[in-house]
Short mmCIF file of C-alpha atoms and ligand atoms in Angstrom, two decimals:
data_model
loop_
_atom_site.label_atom_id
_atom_site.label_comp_id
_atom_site.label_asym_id
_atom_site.label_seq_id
_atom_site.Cartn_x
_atom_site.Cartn_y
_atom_site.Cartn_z
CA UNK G 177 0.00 0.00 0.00
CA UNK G 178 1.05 3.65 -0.70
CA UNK G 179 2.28 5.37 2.01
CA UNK G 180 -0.30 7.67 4.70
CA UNK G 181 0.84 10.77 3.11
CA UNK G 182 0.76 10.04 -0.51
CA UNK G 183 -2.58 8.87 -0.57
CA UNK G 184 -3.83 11.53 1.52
CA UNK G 185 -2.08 14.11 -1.44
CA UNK G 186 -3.23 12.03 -4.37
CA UNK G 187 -7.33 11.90 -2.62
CA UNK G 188 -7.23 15.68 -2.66
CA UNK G 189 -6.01 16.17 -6.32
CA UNK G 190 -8.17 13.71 -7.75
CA UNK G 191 -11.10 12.90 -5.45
CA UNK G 192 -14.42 15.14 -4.74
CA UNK G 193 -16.41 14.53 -2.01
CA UNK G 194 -20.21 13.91 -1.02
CA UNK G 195 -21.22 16.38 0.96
CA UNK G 196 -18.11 18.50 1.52
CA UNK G 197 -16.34 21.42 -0.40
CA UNK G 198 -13.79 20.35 -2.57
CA UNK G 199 -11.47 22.23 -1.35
CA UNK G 200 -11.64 21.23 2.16
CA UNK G 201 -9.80 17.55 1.68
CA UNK G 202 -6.43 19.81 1.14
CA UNK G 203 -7.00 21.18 4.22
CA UNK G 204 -8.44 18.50 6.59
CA UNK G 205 -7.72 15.08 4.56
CA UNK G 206 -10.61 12.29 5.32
CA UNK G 207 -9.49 9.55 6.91
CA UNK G 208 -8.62 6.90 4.64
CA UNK G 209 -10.08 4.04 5.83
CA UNK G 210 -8.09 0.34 4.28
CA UNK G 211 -9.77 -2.60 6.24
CA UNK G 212 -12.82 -3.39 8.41
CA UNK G 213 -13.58 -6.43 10.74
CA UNK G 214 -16.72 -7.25 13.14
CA UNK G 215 -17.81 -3.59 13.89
CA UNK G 216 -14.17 -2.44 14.06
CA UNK G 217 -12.50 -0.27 11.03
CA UNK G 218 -8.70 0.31 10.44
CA UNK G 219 -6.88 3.19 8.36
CA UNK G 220 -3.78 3.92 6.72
CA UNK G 221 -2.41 4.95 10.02
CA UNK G 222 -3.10 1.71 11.72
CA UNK G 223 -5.83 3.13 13.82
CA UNK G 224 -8.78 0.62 14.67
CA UNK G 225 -11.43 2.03 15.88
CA UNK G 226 -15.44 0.97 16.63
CA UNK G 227 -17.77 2.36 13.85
CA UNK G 228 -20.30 4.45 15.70
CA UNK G 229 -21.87 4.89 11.99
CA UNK G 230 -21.86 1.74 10.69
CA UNK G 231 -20.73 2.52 7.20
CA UNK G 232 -23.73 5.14 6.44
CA UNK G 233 -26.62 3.74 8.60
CA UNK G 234 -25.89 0.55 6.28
CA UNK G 235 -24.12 -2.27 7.24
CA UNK G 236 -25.82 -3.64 10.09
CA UNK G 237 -24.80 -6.54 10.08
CA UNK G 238 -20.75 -5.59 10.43
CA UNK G 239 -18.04 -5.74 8.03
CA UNK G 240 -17.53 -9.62 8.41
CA UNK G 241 -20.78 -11.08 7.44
CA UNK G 242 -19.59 -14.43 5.39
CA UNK G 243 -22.93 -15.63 4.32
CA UNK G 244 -23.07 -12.39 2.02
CA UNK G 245 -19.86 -12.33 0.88
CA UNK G 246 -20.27 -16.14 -0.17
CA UNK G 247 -23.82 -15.08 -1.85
CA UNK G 248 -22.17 -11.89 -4.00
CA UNK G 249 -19.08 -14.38 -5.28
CA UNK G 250 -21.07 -17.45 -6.41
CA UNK G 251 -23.47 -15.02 -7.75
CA UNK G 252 -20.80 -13.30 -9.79
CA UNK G 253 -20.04 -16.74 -11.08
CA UNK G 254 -23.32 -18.29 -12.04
CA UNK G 255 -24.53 -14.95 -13.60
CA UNK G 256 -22.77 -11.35 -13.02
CA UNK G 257 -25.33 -9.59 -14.68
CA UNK G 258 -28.39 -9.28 -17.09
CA UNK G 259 -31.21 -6.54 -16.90
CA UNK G 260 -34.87 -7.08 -16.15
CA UNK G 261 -35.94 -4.18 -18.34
CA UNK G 262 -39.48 -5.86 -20.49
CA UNK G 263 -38.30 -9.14 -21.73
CA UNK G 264 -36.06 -10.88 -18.91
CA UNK G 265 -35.48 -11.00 -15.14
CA UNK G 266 -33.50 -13.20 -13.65
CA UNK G 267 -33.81 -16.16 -10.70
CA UNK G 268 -32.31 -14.31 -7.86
CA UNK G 269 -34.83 -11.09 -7.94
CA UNK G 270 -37.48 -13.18 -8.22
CA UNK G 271 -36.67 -15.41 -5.55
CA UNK G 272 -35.60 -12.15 -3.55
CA UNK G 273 -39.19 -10.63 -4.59
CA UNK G 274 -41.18 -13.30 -3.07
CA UNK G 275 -38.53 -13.49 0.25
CA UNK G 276 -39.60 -9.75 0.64
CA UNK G 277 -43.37 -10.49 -0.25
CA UNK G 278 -43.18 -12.67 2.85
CA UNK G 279 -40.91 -10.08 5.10
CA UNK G 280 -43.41 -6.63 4.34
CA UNK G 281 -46.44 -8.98 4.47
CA UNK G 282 -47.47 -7.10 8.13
CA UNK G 283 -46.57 -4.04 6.37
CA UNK G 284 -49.23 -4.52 3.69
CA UNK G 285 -46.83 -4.23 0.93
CA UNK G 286 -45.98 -7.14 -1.57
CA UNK G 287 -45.30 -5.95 -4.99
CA UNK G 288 -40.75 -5.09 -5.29
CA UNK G 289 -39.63 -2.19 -7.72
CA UNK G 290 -35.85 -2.72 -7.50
CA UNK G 291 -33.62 -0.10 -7.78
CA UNK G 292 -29.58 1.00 -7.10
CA UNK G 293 -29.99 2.77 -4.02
CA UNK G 294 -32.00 5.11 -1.71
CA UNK G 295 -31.92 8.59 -4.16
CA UNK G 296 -33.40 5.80 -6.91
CA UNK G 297 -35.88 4.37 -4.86
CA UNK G 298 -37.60 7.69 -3.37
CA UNK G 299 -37.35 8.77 -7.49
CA UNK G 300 -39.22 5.82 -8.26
CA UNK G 301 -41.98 6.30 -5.70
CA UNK G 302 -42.64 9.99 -6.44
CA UNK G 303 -43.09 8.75 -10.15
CA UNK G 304 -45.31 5.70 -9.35
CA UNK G 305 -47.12 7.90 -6.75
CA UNK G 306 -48.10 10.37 -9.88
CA UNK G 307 -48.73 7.56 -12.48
CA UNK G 308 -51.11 5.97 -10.31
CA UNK G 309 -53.26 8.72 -9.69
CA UNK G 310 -52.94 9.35 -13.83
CA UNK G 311 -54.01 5.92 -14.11
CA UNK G 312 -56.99 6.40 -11.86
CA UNK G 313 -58.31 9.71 -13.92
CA UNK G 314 -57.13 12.18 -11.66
CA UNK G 315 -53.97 13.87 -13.54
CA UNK G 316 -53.87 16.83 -11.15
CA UNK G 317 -52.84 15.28 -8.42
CA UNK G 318 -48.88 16.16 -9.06
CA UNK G 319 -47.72 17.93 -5.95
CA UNK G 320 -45.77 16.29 -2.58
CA UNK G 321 -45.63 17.14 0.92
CA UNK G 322 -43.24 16.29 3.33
CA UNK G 323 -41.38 17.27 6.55
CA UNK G 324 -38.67 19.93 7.03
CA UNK G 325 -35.99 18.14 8.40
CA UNK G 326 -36.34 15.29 6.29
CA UNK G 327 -34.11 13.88 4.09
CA UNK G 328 -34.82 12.19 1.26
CA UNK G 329 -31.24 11.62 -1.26
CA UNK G 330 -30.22 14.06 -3.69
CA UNK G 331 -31.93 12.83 -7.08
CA UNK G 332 -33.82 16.10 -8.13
CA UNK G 333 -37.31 14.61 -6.75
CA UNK G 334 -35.76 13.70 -3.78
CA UNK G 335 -34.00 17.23 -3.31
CA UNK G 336 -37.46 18.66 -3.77
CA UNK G 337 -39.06 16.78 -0.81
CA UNK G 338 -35.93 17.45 1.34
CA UNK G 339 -36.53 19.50 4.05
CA UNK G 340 -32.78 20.98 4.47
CA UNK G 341 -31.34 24.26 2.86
CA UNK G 342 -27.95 22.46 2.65
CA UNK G 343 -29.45 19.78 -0.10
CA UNK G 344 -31.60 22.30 -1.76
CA UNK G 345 -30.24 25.75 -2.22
CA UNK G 346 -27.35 25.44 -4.70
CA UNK G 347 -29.44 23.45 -6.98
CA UNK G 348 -32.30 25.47 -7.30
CA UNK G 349 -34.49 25.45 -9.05
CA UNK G 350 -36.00 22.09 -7.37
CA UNK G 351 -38.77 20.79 -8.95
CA UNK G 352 -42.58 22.71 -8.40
CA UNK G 353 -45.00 21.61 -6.29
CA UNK G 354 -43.22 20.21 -3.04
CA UNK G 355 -44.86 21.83 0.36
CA UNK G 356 -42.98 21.49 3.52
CA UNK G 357 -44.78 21.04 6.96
CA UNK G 358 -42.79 21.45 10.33
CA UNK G 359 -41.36 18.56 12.16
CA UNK G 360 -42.32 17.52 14.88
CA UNK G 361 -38.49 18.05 16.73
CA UNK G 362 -39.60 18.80 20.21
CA UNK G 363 -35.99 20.96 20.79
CA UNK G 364 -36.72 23.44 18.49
CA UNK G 365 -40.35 23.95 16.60
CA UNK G 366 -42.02 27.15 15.39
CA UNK G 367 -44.68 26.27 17.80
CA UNK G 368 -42.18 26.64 20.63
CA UNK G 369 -43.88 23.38 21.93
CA UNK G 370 -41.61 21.63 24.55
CA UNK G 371 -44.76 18.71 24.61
CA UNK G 372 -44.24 15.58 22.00
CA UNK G 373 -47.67 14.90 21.83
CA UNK G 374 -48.73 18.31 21.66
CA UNK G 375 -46.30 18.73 19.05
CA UNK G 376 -47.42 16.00 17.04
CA UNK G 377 -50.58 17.22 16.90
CA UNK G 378 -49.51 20.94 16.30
CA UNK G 379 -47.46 19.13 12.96
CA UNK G 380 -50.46 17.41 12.05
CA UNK G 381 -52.95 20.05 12.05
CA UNK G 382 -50.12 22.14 10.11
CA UNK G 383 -50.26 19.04 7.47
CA UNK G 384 -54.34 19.33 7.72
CA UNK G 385 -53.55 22.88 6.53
CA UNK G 386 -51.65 22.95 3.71
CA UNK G 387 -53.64 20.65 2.38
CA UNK G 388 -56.70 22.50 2.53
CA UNK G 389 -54.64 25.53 1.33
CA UNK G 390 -53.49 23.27 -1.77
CA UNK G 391 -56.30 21.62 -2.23
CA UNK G 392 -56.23 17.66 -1.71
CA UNK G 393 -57.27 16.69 -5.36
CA UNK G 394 -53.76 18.31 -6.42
CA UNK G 395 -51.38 16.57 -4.24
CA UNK G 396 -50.28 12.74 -5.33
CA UNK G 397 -48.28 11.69 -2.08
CA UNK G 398 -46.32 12.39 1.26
CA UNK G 399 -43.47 11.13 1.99
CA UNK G 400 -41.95 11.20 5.36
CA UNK G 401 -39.15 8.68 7.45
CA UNK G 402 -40.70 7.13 10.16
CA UNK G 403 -37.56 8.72 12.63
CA UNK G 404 -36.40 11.64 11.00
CA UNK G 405 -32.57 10.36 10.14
CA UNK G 406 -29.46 12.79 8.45
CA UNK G 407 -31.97 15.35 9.91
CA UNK G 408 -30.53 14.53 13.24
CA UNK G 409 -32.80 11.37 14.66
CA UNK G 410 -35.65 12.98 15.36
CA UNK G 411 -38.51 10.25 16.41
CA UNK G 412 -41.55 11.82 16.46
CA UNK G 413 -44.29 11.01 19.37
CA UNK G 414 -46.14 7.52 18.69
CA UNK G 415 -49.50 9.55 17.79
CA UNK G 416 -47.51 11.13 14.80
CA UNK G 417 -47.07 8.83 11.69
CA UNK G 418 -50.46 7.36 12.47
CA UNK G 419 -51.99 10.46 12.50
CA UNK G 420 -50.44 11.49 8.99
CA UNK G 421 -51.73 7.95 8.07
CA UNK G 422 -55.07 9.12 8.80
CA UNK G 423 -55.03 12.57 7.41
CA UNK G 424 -53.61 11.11 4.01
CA UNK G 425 -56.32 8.09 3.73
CA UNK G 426 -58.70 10.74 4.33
CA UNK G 427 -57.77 12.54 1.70
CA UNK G 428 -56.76 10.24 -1.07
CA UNK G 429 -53.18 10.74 -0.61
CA UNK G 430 -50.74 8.21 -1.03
CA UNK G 431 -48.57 7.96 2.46
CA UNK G 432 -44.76 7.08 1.41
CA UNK G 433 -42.66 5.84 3.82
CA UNK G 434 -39.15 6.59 3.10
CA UNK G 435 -37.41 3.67 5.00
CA UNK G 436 -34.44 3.99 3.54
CA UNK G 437 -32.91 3.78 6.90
CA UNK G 438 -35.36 2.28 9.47
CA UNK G 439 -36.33 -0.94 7.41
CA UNK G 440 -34.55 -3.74 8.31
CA UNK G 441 -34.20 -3.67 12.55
CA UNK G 442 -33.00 -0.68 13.21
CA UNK G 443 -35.78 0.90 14.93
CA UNK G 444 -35.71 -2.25 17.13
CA UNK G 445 -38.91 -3.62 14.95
CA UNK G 446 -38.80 -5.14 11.53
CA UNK G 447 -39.69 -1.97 9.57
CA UNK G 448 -40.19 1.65 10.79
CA UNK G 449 -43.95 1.76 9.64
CA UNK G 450 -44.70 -1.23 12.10
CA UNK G 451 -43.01 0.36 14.56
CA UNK G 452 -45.74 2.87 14.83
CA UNK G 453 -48.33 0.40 13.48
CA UNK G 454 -48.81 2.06 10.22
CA UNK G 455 -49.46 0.62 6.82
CA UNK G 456 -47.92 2.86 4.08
CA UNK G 457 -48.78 2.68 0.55
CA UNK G 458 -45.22 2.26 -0.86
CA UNK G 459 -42.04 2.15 1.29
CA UNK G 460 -38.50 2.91 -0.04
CA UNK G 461 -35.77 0.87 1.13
CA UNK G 462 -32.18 0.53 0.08
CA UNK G 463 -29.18 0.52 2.74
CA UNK G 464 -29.31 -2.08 4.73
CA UNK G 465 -30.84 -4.20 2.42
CA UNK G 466 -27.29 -5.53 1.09
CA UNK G 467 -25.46 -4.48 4.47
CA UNK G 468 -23.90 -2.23 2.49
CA UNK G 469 -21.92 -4.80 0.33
CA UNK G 470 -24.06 -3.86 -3.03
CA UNK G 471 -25.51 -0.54 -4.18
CA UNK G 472 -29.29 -1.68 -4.33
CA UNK G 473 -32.47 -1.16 -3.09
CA UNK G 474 -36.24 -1.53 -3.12
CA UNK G 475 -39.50 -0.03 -3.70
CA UNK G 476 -41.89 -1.75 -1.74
CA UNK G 477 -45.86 -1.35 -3.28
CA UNK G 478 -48.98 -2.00 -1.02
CA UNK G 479 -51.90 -4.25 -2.50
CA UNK G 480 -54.51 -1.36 -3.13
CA UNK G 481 -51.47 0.55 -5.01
CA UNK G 482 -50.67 -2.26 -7.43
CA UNK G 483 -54.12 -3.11 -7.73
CA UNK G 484 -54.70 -0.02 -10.00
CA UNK G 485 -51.50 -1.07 -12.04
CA UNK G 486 -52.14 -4.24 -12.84
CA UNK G 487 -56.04 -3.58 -13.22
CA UNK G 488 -55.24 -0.87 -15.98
CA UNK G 489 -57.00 -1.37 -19.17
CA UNK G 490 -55.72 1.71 -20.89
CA UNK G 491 -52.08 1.46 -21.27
CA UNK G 492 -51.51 4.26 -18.60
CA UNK G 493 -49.82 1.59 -16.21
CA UNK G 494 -46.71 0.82 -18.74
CA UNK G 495 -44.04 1.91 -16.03
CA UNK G 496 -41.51 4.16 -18.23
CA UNK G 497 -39.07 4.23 -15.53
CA UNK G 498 -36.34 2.25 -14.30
CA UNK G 499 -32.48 1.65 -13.90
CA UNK G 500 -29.88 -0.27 -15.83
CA UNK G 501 -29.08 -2.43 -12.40
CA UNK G 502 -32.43 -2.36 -11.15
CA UNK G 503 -33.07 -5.96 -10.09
CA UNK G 504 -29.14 -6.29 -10.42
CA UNK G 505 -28.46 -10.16 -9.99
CA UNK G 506 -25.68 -10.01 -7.87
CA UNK G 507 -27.08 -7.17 -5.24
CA UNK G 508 -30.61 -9.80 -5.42
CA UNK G 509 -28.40 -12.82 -4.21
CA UNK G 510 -26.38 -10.33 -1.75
CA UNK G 511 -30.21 -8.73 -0.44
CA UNK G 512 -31.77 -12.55 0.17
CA UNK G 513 -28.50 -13.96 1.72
CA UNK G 514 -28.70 -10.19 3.74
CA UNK G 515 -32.48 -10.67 4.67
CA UNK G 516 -31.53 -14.68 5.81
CA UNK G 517 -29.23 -13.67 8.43
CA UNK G 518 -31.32 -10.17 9.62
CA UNK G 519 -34.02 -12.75 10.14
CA UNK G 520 -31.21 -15.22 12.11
CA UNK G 521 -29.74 -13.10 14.12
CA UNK G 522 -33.21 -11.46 15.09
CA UNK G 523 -31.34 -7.63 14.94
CA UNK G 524 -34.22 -5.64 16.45
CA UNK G 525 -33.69 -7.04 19.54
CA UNK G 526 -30.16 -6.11 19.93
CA UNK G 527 -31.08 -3.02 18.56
CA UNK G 528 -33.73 -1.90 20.50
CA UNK G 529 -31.11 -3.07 24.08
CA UNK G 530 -28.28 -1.25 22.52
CA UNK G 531 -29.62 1.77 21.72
CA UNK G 532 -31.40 1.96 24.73
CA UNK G 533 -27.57 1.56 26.17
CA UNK G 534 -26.51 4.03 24.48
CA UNK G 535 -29.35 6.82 24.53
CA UNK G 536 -28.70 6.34 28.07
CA UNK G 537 -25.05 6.88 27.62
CA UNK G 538 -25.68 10.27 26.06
CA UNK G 539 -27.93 11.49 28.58
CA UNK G 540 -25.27 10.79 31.27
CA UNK G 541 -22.91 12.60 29.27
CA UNK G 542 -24.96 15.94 28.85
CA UNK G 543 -25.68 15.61 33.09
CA UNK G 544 -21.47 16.02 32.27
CA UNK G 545 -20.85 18.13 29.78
CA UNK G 546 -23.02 21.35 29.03
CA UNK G 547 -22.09 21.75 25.18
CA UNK G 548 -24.82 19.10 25.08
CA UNK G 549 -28.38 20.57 24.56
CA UNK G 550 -30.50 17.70 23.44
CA UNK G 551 -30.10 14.29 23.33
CA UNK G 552 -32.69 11.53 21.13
CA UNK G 553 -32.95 8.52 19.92
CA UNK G 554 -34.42 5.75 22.22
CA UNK G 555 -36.24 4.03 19.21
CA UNK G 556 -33.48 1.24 18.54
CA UNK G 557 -30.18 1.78 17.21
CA UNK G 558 -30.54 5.72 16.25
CA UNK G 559 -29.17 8.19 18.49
CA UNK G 560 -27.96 11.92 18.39
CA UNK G 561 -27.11 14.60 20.31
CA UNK G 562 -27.11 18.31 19.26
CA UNK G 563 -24.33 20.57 20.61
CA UNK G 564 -24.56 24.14 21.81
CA UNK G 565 -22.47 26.88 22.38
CA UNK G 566 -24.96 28.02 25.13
CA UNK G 567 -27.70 25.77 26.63
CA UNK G 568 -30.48 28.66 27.72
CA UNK G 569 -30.14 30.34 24.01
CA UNK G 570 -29.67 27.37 22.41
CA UNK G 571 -26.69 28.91 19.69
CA UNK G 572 -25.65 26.30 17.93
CA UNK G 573 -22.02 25.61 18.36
CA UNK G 574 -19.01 26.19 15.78
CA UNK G 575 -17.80 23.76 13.57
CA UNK G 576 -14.17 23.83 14.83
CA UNK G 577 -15.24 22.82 18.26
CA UNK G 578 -17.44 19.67 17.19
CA UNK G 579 -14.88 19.02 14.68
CA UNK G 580 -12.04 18.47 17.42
CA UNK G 581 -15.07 16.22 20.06
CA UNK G 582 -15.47 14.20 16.87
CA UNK G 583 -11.21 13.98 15.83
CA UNK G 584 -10.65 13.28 19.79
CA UNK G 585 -13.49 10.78 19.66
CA UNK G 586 -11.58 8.62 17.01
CA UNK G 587 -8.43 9.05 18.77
CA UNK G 588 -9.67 7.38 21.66
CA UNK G 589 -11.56 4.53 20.01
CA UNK G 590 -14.46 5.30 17.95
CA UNK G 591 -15.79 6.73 14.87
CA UNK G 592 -19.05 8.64 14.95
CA UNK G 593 -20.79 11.15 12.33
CA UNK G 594 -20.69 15.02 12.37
CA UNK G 595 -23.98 16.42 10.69
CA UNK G 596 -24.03 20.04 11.19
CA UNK G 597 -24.42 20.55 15.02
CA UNK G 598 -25.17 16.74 15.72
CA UNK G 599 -23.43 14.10 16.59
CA UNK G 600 -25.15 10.77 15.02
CA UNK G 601 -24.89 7.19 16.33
CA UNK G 602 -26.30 4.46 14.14
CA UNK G 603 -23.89 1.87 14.78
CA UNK G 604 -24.16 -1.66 13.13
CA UNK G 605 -27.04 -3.28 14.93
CA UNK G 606 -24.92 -6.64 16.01
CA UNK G 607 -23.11 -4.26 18.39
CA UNK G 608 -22.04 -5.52 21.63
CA UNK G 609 -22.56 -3.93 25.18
CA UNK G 610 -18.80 -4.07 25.51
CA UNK G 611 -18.66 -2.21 21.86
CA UNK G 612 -21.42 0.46 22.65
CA UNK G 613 -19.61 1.28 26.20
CA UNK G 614 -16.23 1.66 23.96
CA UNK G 615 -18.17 4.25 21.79
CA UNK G 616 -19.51 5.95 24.98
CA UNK G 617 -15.79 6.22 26.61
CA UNK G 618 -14.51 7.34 23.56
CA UNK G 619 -16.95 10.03 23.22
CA UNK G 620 -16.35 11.02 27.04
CA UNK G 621 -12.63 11.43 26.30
CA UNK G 622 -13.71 13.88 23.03
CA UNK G 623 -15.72 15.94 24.87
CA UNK G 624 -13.03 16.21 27.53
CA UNK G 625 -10.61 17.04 25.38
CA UNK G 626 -12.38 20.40 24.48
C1 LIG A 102 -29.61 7.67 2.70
C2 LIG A 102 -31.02 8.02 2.48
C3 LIG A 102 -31.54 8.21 1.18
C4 LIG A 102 -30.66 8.19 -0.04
O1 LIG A 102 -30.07 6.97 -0.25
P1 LIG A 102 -28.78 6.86 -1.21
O2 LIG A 102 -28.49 5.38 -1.23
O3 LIG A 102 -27.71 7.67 -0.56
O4 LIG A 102 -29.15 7.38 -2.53
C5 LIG A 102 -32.89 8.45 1.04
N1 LIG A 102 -33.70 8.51 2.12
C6 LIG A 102 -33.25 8.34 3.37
C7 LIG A 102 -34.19 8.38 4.52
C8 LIG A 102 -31.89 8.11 3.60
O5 LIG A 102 -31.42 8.00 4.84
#
């Protein structure tokens, strides 16, 4: 391997970033990261550390899960690839299809619209969302709503229903028609609402609203994450998604639930939507789905949905959409070896103990340290906490501070995620108690260090 230094140099010639100016790898170079066991990552510099991020929310399962591996390499042998564009498919996605069928069943959903990640699958249901209303006669129901604070990738659709300047501004403009409602983050809301059922209910007559202001026969769909994720884990009170459930059935508004994180375990039950005991009427999914080993992902389509597809007599239902590797064979046989051992291991379980570990954690260390203003999580493996520079204003604090927690964090064992003034847990969900107290300790010594 090329030496530390080198690489570093090379990365910031060559290399731009996600979500980062490209100048800034000059100045602070990413860590490069060459090797990964268990839950543990090593980089150039020898460090090993735990990974309090577990990849990007996606491999829950760790870095050493054999059964996938195996599954990927004897798929790549038997057949690499081969598209199931109108004319072919292949054995894996359709064995994978039925797998999920059986997995979303208590979800309601059981038609799969595969895709090569999350961006792709909350593209797909935005389109399907409008073509089925088309189908059904009522064209003018184009528009979407969804939550500020939400994030949804960075396809143009999925831009549009994000609710975060950062993803939005520079690529203006987004596309027309996407309404924002206020989330229901209990720390700070325009309601100034310290109450999380209060809140919810504040959020939902806000939704109740803006419909009425937009009129219901023009909007196609919502789309919302069942815990608010890269927004900073923000789970809303239990009355919340069932209530949106509710308002959109009343008004014939499809309810998409972007799971792109939370399906899977890692809200400590098998999908986000069941969590709260919601049925949604599609649900994206990608992440996890592979542990991370395969860029893929899933649209998952309720009953009543792909009723009006396949019921279509008038050609409106041809689906003109769709990727090059959706229903890729390899990330199929990666996805049902994937699903096999979520099911094995039972991961919600651990989940749910683990994160309770560690949203407990957190809330000892803000009793400590007073940079701390809020801490959440508490539903599974999905915790944050959201520094301030002053706890009774609540001023966010600067990046240079919660830069240095996060570089002292690493030095002393663990690797956790900056996003803006949060710092995000969502560690793979096999984690053990030994591993989340490592991540805790490590995160002591980082805030001591400032
Ligand atoms: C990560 C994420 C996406 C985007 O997925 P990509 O695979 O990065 O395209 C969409 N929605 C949610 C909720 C996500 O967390």
């Amino acid at each position: 391997m090329k030496d530390s230094n080198f690489l570093k140099e090379m990365n910031a010639r060559s290399v731009w970033h996600p979500m980062a100016h490209p100048a800034d790898s000059q100045a602070n170079p990413p860590t490069i990261v060459t090797g990964a066991q268990g839950v543990r990552i090593t980089d150039v510099d020898g460090h090993e550390v735990v990974d309090g991020v577990g990849g990007l929310w996606n491999v829950n399962l760790g870095f050493s899960c054999q059964p996938i591996k195996d599954a990927i390499a004897a798929q790549l042998d038997r057949l690499p690839y081969y598209s199931i564009f109108r004319g072919t498919t292949n054995d894996a996605v359709i064995q994978l299809a039925e797998e999920l069928r059986d997995f979303f069943e208590p979800d309601g959903l059981s038609r799969a619209f595969f895709t090569s990640g999350g961006s792709d699958s909350v593209e797909t249901s935005l389109r399907l969302a409008r073509q089925y209303h088309k189908i059904r006669g009522e064209a003018g129901r184009v528009k979407f709503m969804s939550l500020k604070k939400g994030y949804h990738g960075t396809h143009f659709g999925g831009a549009s229903v994000n609710g975060n300047a950062n993803f939005r501004t520079a690529y203006e403009p987004l596309l027309a028609g996407c309404h924002h409602i206020p989330a229901p983050y209990t720390y700070r809301n325009p309601f100034n609402e310290t109450d999380p059922e209060r809140l919810a209910q504040l959020c939902l007559s806000a939704l109740e609203d803006e419909i009425a202001f937009q009129g219901a026969n023009t909007i196609a769909a919502m789309i919302m994450e069942p815990v608010l994720g890269a927004g900073g884990v923000i789970p809303p009170h239990e009355s919340f998604m069932p209530g949106v459930r509710e308002i959109c059935s009343q008004h014939g508004i499809l309810l998409i639930a972007d799971e792109v994180i939370t399906a899977f375990g890692r809200t400590g039950s098998w999908s986000g939507s069941r969590h709260w005991g919601v049925q949604p009427d599609m649900m994206c999914t990608a992440k996890a789905i592979t542990n991370g080993y395969f860029p893929f992902g899933a649209v998952m389509i309720a009953d009543q949905v792909a009723e009006v597809f396949e019921g279509d007599e008038t050609g409106r239902a041809a689906i003109g959409h769709g990727y090059t590797y959706s229903g890729h064979p390899v990330g199929a046989a990666a996805a049902i070896a994937c699903l096999a051992e979520t099911i094995r291991l039972d991961v919600p379980t651990n989940a749910a103990a683990r994160g309770a570990q560690l949203h407990k954690g957190f809330k000892a260390l803000m009793d400590k340290y007073d940079l701390i203003g809020d801490v959440r999580g508490g539903e599974g493996m999905m915790t944050a906490m959201e520094l301030v520079s002053d706890r009774a204003t609540k001023a966010p604090i600067d990046k240079g501070t919660i830069g240095a927690i996060q570089e002292a964090t690493y030095r002393a064992g663990a690797m956790v995620r900056v996003s803006g003034p949060n710092i995000i847990l969502s560690p793979p969900l096999i984690l053990s108690e030994d591993e989340a107290d490592t991540i805790l300790t490590a995160l002591d010594a980082g805030f001591a260090s400032v």
